[in-house]
mmCIF file of N, CA and C in Angstrom:
data_model
loop_
_atom_site.group_PDB
_atom_site.id
_atom_site.type_symbol
_atom_site.label_atom_id
_atom_site.label_comp_id
_atom_site.label_asym_id
_atom_site.label_seq_id
_atom_site.Cartn_x
_atom_site.Cartn_y
_atom_site.Cartn_z
ATOM 1 N N UNK A 2 199.749 -86.484 -50.134
ATOM 2 C CA UNK A 2 200.610 -87.096 -50.667
ATOM 3 C C UNK A 2 201.341 -86.747 -52.040
ATOM 4 N N UNK A 3 202.536 -86.478 -52.285
ATOM 5 C CA UNK A 3 203.139 -86.179 -53.359
ATOM 6 C C UNK A 3 202.927 -87.000 -54.511
ATOM 7 N N UNK A 4 202.616 -86.689 -55.722
ATOM 8 C CA UNK A 4 202.684 -87.493 -57.053
ATOM 9 C C UNK A 4 203.763 -87.145 -57.778
ATOM 10 N N UNK A 5 204.882 -88.178 -57.565
ATOM 11 C CA UNK A 5 206.141 -87.829 -58.385
ATOM 12 C C UNK A 5 205.893 -88.074 -59.824
ATOM 13 N N UNK A 6 205.040 -88.921 -60.263
ATOM 14 C CA UNK A 6 204.883 -89.044 -61.779
ATOM 15 C C UNK A 6 204.194 -87.942 -62.306
ATOM 16 N N UNK A 7 203.259 -87.272 -61.970
ATOM 17 C CA UNK A 7 202.663 -86.268 -62.432
ATOM 18 C C UNK A 7 203.714 -84.916 -62.616
ATOM 19 N N UNK A 8 204.547 -84.934 -61.554
ATOM 20 C CA UNK A 8 205.546 -83.881 -61.278
ATOM 21 C C UNK A 8 206.324 -83.900 -62.366
ATOM 22 N N UNK A 9 206.890 -85.154 -62.758
ATOM 23 C CA UNK A 9 208.009 -85.391 -63.757
ATOM 24 C C UNK A 9 207.185 -85.104 -65.188
ATOM 25 N N UNK A 10 205.857 -85.458 -65.393
ATOM 26 C CA UNK A 10 205.255 -85.289 -66.624
ATOM 27 C C UNK A 10 205.001 -83.702 -66.993
ATOM 28 N N UNK A 11 204.749 -83.037 -65.954
ATOM 29 C CA UNK A 11 204.600 -81.684 -65.983
ATOM 30 C C UNK A 11 205.901 -81.124 -66.460
ATOM 31 N N UNK A 12 207.044 -81.448 -65.735
ATOM 32 C CA UNK A 12 208.240 -80.847 -66.089
ATOM 33 C C UNK A 12 208.732 -81.159 -67.611
ATOM 34 N N UNK A 13 208.444 -82.374 -68.053
ATOM 35 C CA UNK A 13 208.770 -82.859 -69.472
ATOM 36 C C UNK A 13 207.945 -82.075 -70.340
ATOM 37 N N UNK A 14 206.599 -81.688 -70.068
ATOM 38 C CA UNK A 14 205.770 -80.970 -71.091
ATOM 39 C C UNK A 14 206.257 -79.590 -71.197
ATOM 40 N N UNK A 15 206.880 -79.117 -69.918
ATOM 41 C CA UNK A 15 207.289 -77.691 -70.015
ATOM 42 C C UNK A 15 208.380 -77.652 -70.824
ATOM 43 N N UNK A 16 209.398 -78.651 -70.872
ATOM 44 C CA UNK A 16 210.593 -78.679 -71.833
ATOM 45 C C UNK A 16 210.172 -78.763 -73.115
ATOM 46 N N UNK A 17 209.235 -79.603 -73.437
ATOM 47 C CA UNK A 17 208.827 -79.817 -74.672
ATOM 48 C C UNK A 17 208.118 -78.566 -75.264
ATOM 49 N N UNK A 18 207.393 -77.763 -74.655
ATOM 50 C CA UNK A 18 206.539 -76.750 -75.077
ATOM 51 C C UNK A 18 207.387 -75.529 -75.102
ATOM 52 N N UNK A 19 208.503 -75.393 -74.615
ATOM 53 C CA UNK A 19 209.433 -74.181 -74.574
ATOM 54 C C UNK A 19 209.874 -73.930 -76.040
ATOM 55 N N UNK A 20 209.456 -72.888 -76.595
ATOM 56 C CA UNK A 20 209.811 -72.657 -78.197
ATOM 57 C C UNK A 20 210.962 -72.066 -78.204
ATOM 58 N N UNK A 21 211.859 -71.768 -77.241
ATOM 59 C CA UNK A 21 213.294 -71.374 -77.336
ATOM 60 C C UNK A 21 214.211 -72.514 -77.501
ATOM 61 N N UNK A 22 213.683 -73.637 -77.412
ATOM 62 C CA UNK A 22 214.503 -74.896 -77.554
ATOM 63 C C UNK A 22 214.449 -75.457 -79.067
ATOM 64 N N UNK A 23 213.858 -74.631 -79.864
ATOM 65 C CA UNK A 23 213.340 -75.365 -81.267
ATOM 66 C C UNK A 23 213.889 -74.327 -82.237
ATOM 67 N N UNK A 24 214.279 -74.845 -83.427
ATOM 68 C CA UNK A 24 214.548 -74.044 -84.606
ATOM 69 C C UNK A 24 213.479 -74.384 -85.561
ATOM 70 N N UNK A 25 212.987 -73.162 -86.120
ATOM 71 C CA UNK A 25 211.612 -73.473 -87.187
ATOM 72 C C UNK A 25 212.370 -73.032 -88.250
ATOM 73 N N UNK A 26 211.621 -73.809 -89.467
ATOM 74 C CA UNK A 26 211.850 -73.564 -90.846
ATOM 75 C C UNK A 26 211.072 -71.964 -90.894
ATOM 76 N N UNK A 27 211.802 -71.142 -91.345
ATOM 77 C CA UNK A 27 211.169 -69.840 -91.612
ATOM 78 C C UNK A 27 210.307 -69.977 -92.731
ATOM 79 N N UNK A 28 209.082 -69.273 -92.577
ATOM 80 C CA UNK A 28 207.731 -69.151 -93.332
ATOM 81 C C UNK A 28 207.185 -67.941 -93.534
ATOM 82 N N UNK A 29 206.817 -67.612 -94.815
ATOM 83 C CA UNK A 29 205.931 -66.432 -94.958
ATOM 84 C C UNK A 29 204.847 -66.486 -95.506
ATOM 85 N N UNK A 30 203.810 -66.001 -95.206
ATOM 86 C CA UNK A 30 202.410 -65.900 -95.560
ATOM 87 C C UNK A 30 201.887 -64.477 -95.935
ATOM 88 N N UNK A 31 201.493 -64.101 -97.252
ATOM 89 C CA UNK A 31 201.026 -62.639 -97.579
ATOM 90 C C UNK A 31 199.704 -62.973 -98.159
ATOM 91 N N UNK A 32 199.038 -61.961 -97.800
ATOM 92 C CA UNK A 32 197.679 -61.906 -98.272
ATOM 93 C C UNK A 32 197.227 -60.301 -98.317
ATOM 94 N N UNK A 33 195.980 -60.095 -99.223
ATOM 95 C CA UNK A 33 195.528 -58.775 -99.258
ATOM 96 C C UNK A 33 194.270 -58.981 -98.178
ATOM 97 N N UNK A 34 194.221 -57.652 -97.495
ATOM 98 C CA UNK A 34 193.315 -57.652 -96.266
ATOM 99 C C UNK A 34 192.944 -56.135 -96.152
ATOM 100 N N UNK A 35 191.728 -56.024 -96.264
ATOM 101 C CA UNK A 35 191.043 -54.752 -95.972
ATOM 102 C C UNK A 35 191.677 -53.515 -96.662
ATOM 103 N N UNK A 36 191.985 -53.951 -97.980
ATOM 104 C CA UNK A 36 192.597 -52.615 -98.838
ATOM 105 C C UNK A 36 194.216 -52.617 -98.428
ATOM 106 N N UNK A 37 194.736 -53.344 -97.770
ATOM 107 C CA UNK A 37 196.230 -53.385 -97.618
ATOM 108 C C UNK A 37 196.768 -54.602 -97.885
ATOM 109 N N UNK A 38 198.101 -55.053 -97.519
ATOM 110 C CA UNK A 38 198.797 -56.090 -97.557
ATOM 111 C C UNK A 38 199.282 -56.629 -96.289
ATOM 112 N N UNK A 39 199.053 -57.972 -96.095
ATOM 113 C CA UNK A 39 199.397 -58.362 -94.552
ATOM 114 C C UNK A 39 200.445 -59.433 -94.928
ATOM 115 N N UNK A 40 201.561 -59.175 -94.383
ATOM 116 C CA UNK A 40 202.798 -60.329 -94.242
ATOM 117 C C UNK A 40 202.917 -60.743 -92.994
ATOM 118 N N UNK A 41 202.871 -62.251 -92.798
ATOM 119 C CA UNK A 41 203.154 -62.781 -91.588
ATOM 120 C C UNK A 41 204.290 -63.660 -91.763
ATOM 121 N N UNK A 42 205.355 -63.280 -90.907
ATOM 122 C CA UNK A 42 206.637 -63.968 -91.129
ATOM 123 C C UNK A 42 206.979 -64.898 -89.843
ATOM 124 N N UNK A 43 207.285 -66.125 -89.937
ATOM 125 C CA UNK A 43 207.711 -67.066 -88.970
ATOM 126 C C UNK A 43 209.223 -67.155 -89.140
ATOM 127 N N UNK A 44 209.932 -66.561 -88.114
ATOM 128 C CA UNK A 44 211.416 -66.750 -87.972
ATOM 129 C C UNK A 44 211.979 -68.044 -87.272
ATOM 130 N N UNK A 45 213.215 -68.204 -87.711
ATOM 131 C CA UNK A 45 213.716 -69.533 -87.257
ATOM 132 C C UNK A 45 213.772 -69.676 -85.626
ATOM 133 N N UNK A 46 213.762 -68.482 -84.950
ATOM 134 C CA UNK A 46 213.790 -68.505 -83.437
ATOM 135 C C UNK A 46 212.581 -68.615 -82.883
ATOM 136 N N UNK A 47 211.451 -68.856 -83.686
ATOM 137 C CA UNK A 47 210.031 -68.916 -83.134
ATOM 138 C C UNK A 47 209.279 -67.481 -82.825
ATOM 139 N N UNK A 48 209.825 -66.485 -83.318
ATOM 140 C CA UNK A 48 209.291 -65.094 -83.146
ATOM 141 C C UNK A 48 208.444 -64.893 -84.446
ATOM 142 N N UNK A 49 207.302 -64.322 -84.488
ATOM 143 C CA UNK A 49 206.386 -64.292 -85.430
ATOM 144 C C UNK A 49 206.292 -62.581 -85.647
ATOM 145 N N UNK A 50 206.518 -62.085 -86.765
ATOM 146 C CA UNK A 50 206.642 -60.732 -87.188
ATOM 147 C C UNK A 50 205.429 -60.503 -88.226
ATOM 148 N N UNK A 51 204.691 -59.651 -87.988
ATOM 149 C CA UNK A 51 203.677 -59.242 -88.758
ATOM 150 C C UNK A 51 203.624 -57.989 -89.352
ATOM 151 N N UNK A 52 203.624 -57.737 -90.630
ATOM 152 C CA UNK A 52 203.574 -56.315 -91.265
ATOM 153 C C UNK A 52 202.328 -56.101 -92.047
ATOM 154 N N UNK A 53 201.776 -54.958 -91.760
ATOM 155 C CA UNK A 53 200.478 -54.516 -92.497
ATOM 156 C C UNK A 53 200.911 -53.339 -93.242
ATOM 157 N N UNK A 54 200.493 -53.024 -94.439
ATOM 158 C CA UNK A 54 200.848 -51.910 -95.379
ATOM 159 C C UNK A 54 199.623 -51.508 -95.921
ATOM 160 N N UNK A 55 199.168 -50.230 -96.070
ATOM 161 C CA UNK A 55 198.100 -49.691 -96.721
ATOM 162 C C UNK A 55 198.364 -48.142 -97.284
ATOM 163 N N UNK A 56 198.214 -47.963 -98.440
ATOM 164 C CA UNK A 56 198.537 -46.636 -98.859
ATOM 165 C C UNK A 56 199.775 -46.094 -98.448
ATOM 166 N N UNK A 57 200.817 -46.734 -98.545
ATOM 167 C CA UNK A 57 202.079 -46.392 -98.013
ATOM 168 C C UNK A 57 202.433 -46.260 -96.719
ATOM 169 N N UNK A 58 201.592 -46.664 -95.875
ATOM 170 C CA UNK A 58 201.689 -46.633 -94.367
ATOM 171 C C UNK A 58 202.043 -48.121 -93.977
ATOM 172 N N UNK A 59 202.931 -48.408 -93.199
ATOM 173 C CA UNK A 59 203.398 -49.575 -92.703
ATOM 174 C C UNK A 59 203.367 -49.737 -91.262
ATOM 175 N N UNK A 60 202.791 -50.848 -90.597
ATOM 176 C CA UNK A 60 202.700 -50.911 -89.232
ATOM 177 C C UNK A 60 203.473 -52.385 -88.831
ATOM 178 N N UNK A 61 204.245 -52.476 -87.866
ATOM 179 C CA UNK A 61 204.744 -53.964 -87.534
ATOM 180 C C UNK A 61 204.567 -54.253 -86.349
ATOM 181 N N UNK A 62 204.238 -55.478 -86.010
ATOM 182 C CA UNK A 62 203.815 -56.083 -84.845
ATOM 183 C C UNK A 62 204.630 -57.442 -84.607
ATOM 184 N N UNK A 63 204.837 -57.964 -83.311
ATOM 185 C CA UNK A 63 205.586 -59.144 -83.072
ATOM 186 C C UNK A 63 204.954 -59.966 -82.172
ATOM 187 N N UNK A 64 204.937 -61.312 -82.160
ATOM 188 C CA UNK A 64 204.353 -62.134 -81.377
ATOM 189 C C UNK A 64 205.238 -63.265 -81.198
ATOM 190 N N UNK A 65 205.263 -64.332 -80.066
ATOM 191 C CA UNK A 65 205.868 -65.299 -79.915
ATOM 192 C C UNK A 65 205.158 -66.690 -80.445
ATOM 193 N N UNK A 66 205.711 -67.511 -80.756
ATOM 194 C CA UNK A 66 205.214 -68.568 -81.521
ATOM 195 C C UNK A 66 204.323 -69.319 -80.398
ATOM 196 N N UNK A 67 202.906 -69.682 -80.694
ATOM 197 C CA UNK A 67 202.178 -70.115 -79.654
ATOM 198 C C UNK A 67 202.054 -71.749 -79.577
ATOM 199 N N UNK A 68 202.201 -72.258 -80.608
ATOM 200 C CA UNK A 68 202.026 -73.714 -80.522
ATOM 201 C C UNK A 68 203.122 -74.451 -81.327
ATOM 202 N N UNK A 69 204.229 -74.768 -80.725
ATOM 203 C CA UNK A 69 205.338 -75.294 -81.658
ATOM 204 C C UNK A 69 205.234 -76.484 -82.485
ATOM 205 N N UNK A 70 204.039 -77.188 -82.202
ATOM 206 C CA UNK A 70 203.839 -78.677 -82.958
ATOM 207 C C UNK A 70 202.705 -78.408 -83.889
ATOM 208 N N UNK A 71 202.254 -77.068 -84.009
ATOM 209 C CA UNK A 71 201.215 -76.995 -85.010
ATOM 210 C C UNK A 71 201.669 -76.169 -86.408
ATOM 211 N N UNK A 72 201.206 -76.463 -87.609
ATOM 212 C CA UNK A 72 201.689 -75.689 -88.839
ATOM 213 C C UNK A 72 201.385 -74.290 -88.565
ATOM 214 N N UNK A 73 202.358 -73.544 -89.082
ATOM 215 C CA UNK A 73 202.259 -72.057 -88.966
ATOM 216 C C UNK A 73 200.878 -71.526 -89.796
ATOM 217 N N UNK A 74 200.700 -72.086 -91.019
ATOM 218 C CA UNK A 74 199.421 -71.756 -91.487
ATOM 219 C C UNK A 74 198.072 -72.109 -90.794
ATOM 220 N N UNK A 75 198.166 -73.233 -90.066
ATOM 221 C CA UNK A 75 197.284 -73.555 -89.361
ATOM 222 C C UNK A 75 196.975 -72.632 -88.202
ATOM 223 N N UNK A 76 197.830 -72.283 -87.495
ATOM 224 C CA UNK A 76 197.859 -71.202 -86.509
ATOM 225 C C UNK A 76 197.113 -69.914 -87.017
ATOM 226 N N UNK A 77 197.536 -69.515 -88.089
ATOM 227 C CA UNK A 77 196.919 -68.404 -88.769
ATOM 228 C C UNK A 77 195.476 -68.492 -89.062
ATOM 229 N N UNK A 78 195.092 -69.696 -89.702
ATOM 230 C CA UNK A 78 193.668 -69.942 -89.856
ATOM 231 C C UNK A 78 192.867 -69.918 -88.779
ATOM 232 N N UNK A 79 193.215 -70.441 -87.594
ATOM 233 C CA UNK A 79 192.637 -70.600 -86.378
ATOM 234 C C UNK A 79 192.669 -69.251 -85.683
ATOM 235 N N UNK A 80 193.145 -68.226 -86.022
ATOM 236 C CA UNK A 80 193.027 -66.935 -85.697
ATOM 237 C C UNK A 80 193.955 -66.527 -84.190
ATOM 238 N N UNK A 81 195.041 -67.398 -84.241
ATOM 239 C CA UNK A 81 195.832 -67.262 -83.094
ATOM 240 C C UNK A 81 196.379 -65.978 -82.997
ATOM 241 N N UNK A 82 196.805 -65.266 -83.870
ATOM 242 C CA UNK A 82 197.427 -63.853 -84.084
ATOM 243 C C UNK A 82 196.573 -62.762 -84.362
ATOM 244 N N UNK A 83 195.057 -63.111 -84.266
ATOM 245 C CA UNK A 83 194.271 -62.124 -84.857
ATOM 246 C C UNK A 83 194.238 -60.736 -83.849
ATOM 247 N N UNK A 84 194.495 -61.038 -82.597
ATOM 248 C CA UNK A 84 194.777 -59.678 -81.934
ATOM 249 C C UNK A 84 195.752 -58.730 -82.415
ATOM 250 N N UNK A 85 196.876 -59.361 -82.809
ATOM 251 C CA UNK A 85 197.825 -58.774 -83.073
ATOM 252 C C UNK A 85 197.578 -57.908 -84.617
ATOM 253 N N UNK A 86 197.041 -58.623 -85.332
ATOM 254 C CA UNK A 86 196.627 -58.226 -86.691
ATOM 255 C C UNK A 86 195.607 -56.898 -86.620
ATOM 256 N N UNK A 87 194.671 -57.236 -85.831
ATOM 257 C CA UNK A 87 193.489 -56.110 -85.631
ATOM 258 C C UNK A 87 194.279 -55.011 -85.099
ATOM 259 N N UNK A 88 195.005 -54.817 -84.091
ATOM 260 C CA UNK A 88 195.808 -53.742 -83.441
ATOM 261 C C UNK A 88 196.581 -52.955 -84.679
ATOM 262 N N UNK A 89 197.199 -53.880 -85.482
ATOM 263 C CA UNK A 89 198.075 -53.156 -86.904
ATOM 264 C C UNK A 89 197.021 -52.453 -87.779
ATOM 265 N N UNK A 90 195.972 -53.345 -88.010
ATOM 266 C CA UNK A 90 194.970 -52.514 -88.927
ATOM 267 C C UNK A 90 194.486 -51.120 -88.428
ATOM 268 N N UNK A 91 193.957 -51.269 -87.182
ATOM 269 C CA UNK A 91 193.554 -50.167 -86.533
ATOM 270 C C UNK A 91 194.558 -49.027 -86.469
ATOM 271 N N UNK A 92 195.712 -49.184 -86.215
ATOM 272 C CA UNK A 92 196.786 -48.161 -86.237
ATOM 273 C C UNK A 92 197.164 -47.547 -87.443
ATOM 274 N N UNK A 93 197.098 -48.411 -88.583
ATOM 275 C CA UNK A 93 197.242 -47.952 -89.891
ATOM 276 C C UNK A 93 196.169 -47.124 -90.328
ATOM 277 N N UNK A 94 194.867 -47.713 -90.130
ATOM 278 C CA UNK A 94 193.769 -46.772 -90.460
ATOM 279 C C UNK A 94 193.645 -45.417 -89.767
ATOM 280 N N UNK A 95 194.211 -45.496 -88.442
ATOM 281 C CA UNK A 95 194.122 -44.240 -87.735
ATOM 282 C C UNK A 95 195.179 -43.236 -88.339
ATOM 283 N N UNK A 96 196.323 -43.756 -88.658
ATOM 284 C CA UNK A 96 197.092 -42.770 -89.276
ATOM 285 C C UNK A 96 196.792 -42.256 -90.712
ATOM 286 N N UNK A 97 196.051 -43.221 -91.588
ATOM 287 C CA UNK A 97 195.549 -42.716 -92.691
ATOM 288 C C UNK A 97 194.524 -41.616 -92.674
ATOM 289 N N UNK A 98 193.697 -41.916 -91.643
ATOM 290 C CA UNK A 98 192.494 -41.107 -91.497
ATOM 291 C C UNK A 98 192.745 -39.750 -90.565
ATOM 292 N N UNK A 99 193.849 -39.649 -90.127
ATOM 293 C CA UNK A 99 194.400 -38.330 -89.162
ATOM 294 C C UNK A 99 195.018 -37.327 -90.373
ATOM 295 N N UNK A 100 195.181 -36.058 -90.179
ATOM 296 C CA UNK A 100 195.769 -35.255 -90.891
ATOM 297 C C UNK A 100 196.473 -34.224 -90.058
ATOM 298 N N UNK A 101 197.862 -33.703 -90.540
ATOM 299 C CA UNK A 101 198.435 -32.867 -89.927
ATOM 300 C C UNK A 101 197.976 -31.405 -89.603
ATOM 301 N N UNK A 102 198.156 -30.667 -88.576
ATOM 302 C CA UNK A 102 197.903 -29.404 -88.350
ATOM 303 C C UNK A 102 198.863 -28.392 -88.896
ATOM 304 N N UNK A 103 200.060 -29.063 -89.305
ATOM 305 C CA UNK A 103 201.105 -28.236 -90.035
ATOM 306 C C UNK A 103 201.327 -28.297 -91.474
ATOM 307 N N UNK A 104 200.904 -29.459 -91.905
ATOM 308 C CA UNK A 104 200.908 -29.731 -93.521
ATOM 309 C C UNK A 104 199.539 -29.868 -94.100
ATOM 310 N N UNK A 105 199.303 -29.589 -94.983
ATOM 311 C CA UNK A 105 198.119 -29.965 -95.727
ATOM 312 C C UNK A 105 198.288 -30.061 -97.278
ATOM 313 N N UNK A 106 197.424 -30.648 -97.955
ATOM 314 C CA UNK A 106 197.558 -30.792 -99.384
ATOM 315 C C UNK A 106 197.486 -29.716 -100.047
ATOM 316 N N UNK A 107 196.852 -28.646 -99.651
ATOM 317 C CA UNK A 107 196.343 -27.320 -100.386
ATOM 318 C C UNK A 107 197.714 -26.377 -100.358
ATOM 319 N N UNK A 108 198.479 -26.541 -99.324
ATOM 320 C CA UNK A 108 199.811 -25.735 -99.091
ATOM 321 C C UNK A 108 200.819 -26.230 -100.048
ATOM 322 N N UNK A 109 201.671 -25.316 -100.545
ATOM 323 C CA UNK A 109 202.744 -25.960 -101.556
ATOM 324 C C UNK A 109 204.075 -25.531 -100.746
ATOM 325 N N UNK A 110 204.667 -26.599 -100.442
ATOM 326 C CA UNK A 110 206.061 -26.433 -99.757
ATOM 327 C C UNK A 110 206.999 -25.697 -100.691
ATOM 328 N N UNK A 111 207.837 -24.710 -100.068
ATOM 329 C CA UNK A 111 208.804 -24.051 -100.746
ATOM 330 C C UNK A 111 209.969 -24.859 -100.994
ATOM 331 N N UNK A 112 210.544 -24.591 -102.212
ATOM 332 C CA UNK A 112 211.650 -25.430 -102.387
ATOM 333 C C UNK A 112 212.941 -24.832 -101.881
ATOM 334 N N UNK A 113 213.905 -25.498 -101.326
ATOM 335 C CA UNK A 113 215.120 -24.969 -100.883
ATOM 336 C C UNK A 113 216.205 -24.328 -101.861
ATOM 337 N N UNK A 114 216.884 -23.617 -101.612
ATOM 338 C CA UNK A 114 217.811 -23.126 -102.697
ATOM 339 C C UNK A 114 218.885 -24.177 -103.225
ATOM 340 N N UNK A 115 219.012 -24.202 -104.415
ATOM 341 C CA UNK A 115 219.748 -25.096 -105.178
ATOM 342 C C UNK A 115 221.128 -25.019 -104.810
ATOM 343 N N UNK A 116 221.997 -26.104 -104.596
ATOM 344 C CA UNK A 116 223.314 -25.781 -104.470
ATOM 345 C C UNK A 116 223.944 -25.864 -105.739
ATOM 346 N N UNK A 117 225.029 -24.799 -105.797
ATOM 347 C CA UNK A 117 225.612 -24.570 -107.137
ATOM 348 C C UNK A 117 226.709 -25.740 -107.554
ATOM 349 N N UNK A 118 226.642 -26.011 -108.662
ATOM 350 C CA UNK A 118 227.344 -27.142 -109.029
ATOM 351 C C UNK A 118 229.020 -26.955 -108.863
ATOM 352 N N UNK A 119 229.425 -25.640 -108.908
ATOM 353 C CA UNK A 119 230.795 -25.230 -108.846
ATOM 354 C C UNK A 119 230.996 -24.742 -107.186
ATOM 355 N N UNK A 120 231.730 -25.405 -106.461
ATOM 356 C CA UNK A 120 232.082 -24.867 -105.223
ATOM 357 C C UNK A 120 232.646 -23.677 -105.131
ATOM 358 N N UNK A 121 232.484 -22.639 -104.305
ATOM 359 C CA UNK A 121 233.293 -21.174 -104.177
ATOM 360 C C UNK A 121 234.459 -21.339 -103.630
ATOM 361 N N UNK A 122 235.498 -20.909 -104.431
ATOM 362 C CA UNK A 122 236.864 -21.050 -103.745
ATOM 363 C C UNK A 122 236.889 -19.824 -102.675
ATOM 364 N N UNK A 123 237.314 -20.303 -101.344
ATOM 365 C CA UNK A 123 237.206 -19.400 -100.318
ATOM 366 C C UNK A 123 238.492 -18.354 -100.456
ATOM 367 N N UNK A 124 239.688 -18.831 -101.289
ATOM 368 C CA UNK A 124 240.809 -18.186 -101.360
ATOM 369 C C UNK A 124 240.822 -17.059 -102.663
ATOM 370 N N UNK A 125 239.843 -17.282 -103.153
ATOM 371 C CA UNK A 125 239.735 -16.192 -104.485
ATOM 372 C C UNK A 125 239.522 -14.761 -104.230
ATOM 373 N N UNK A 126 239.092 -14.427 -102.881
ATOM 374 C CA UNK A 126 238.974 -13.099 -102.688
ATOM 375 C C UNK A 126 239.914 -12.474 -101.748
#
């Protein structure tokens, strides 16, 4: 037999939990983490942008809001976005630890020729 009450209850819950239907108050949480700076930004559309910067290298990740009825800081403290943050930290550390086969600190890059202050008149000659 079909339970109409549970069907309607599930449909109402789906509508309530859909974060696309909400407008959130933008929030920003900043903290130092593993020698870098982590910025977590909750946008008004429910998207969470996460920025991690270390030694001049910045990596950006994004996630959708997981629990619309929970405070943003509470979500962060409970580790809801830890997987995204771990990926960002790994990528930044990978970039910092890598080195280029074309450029090195011991090579001095040549300067390009300076442009003259006065442009040459083509009709002069």
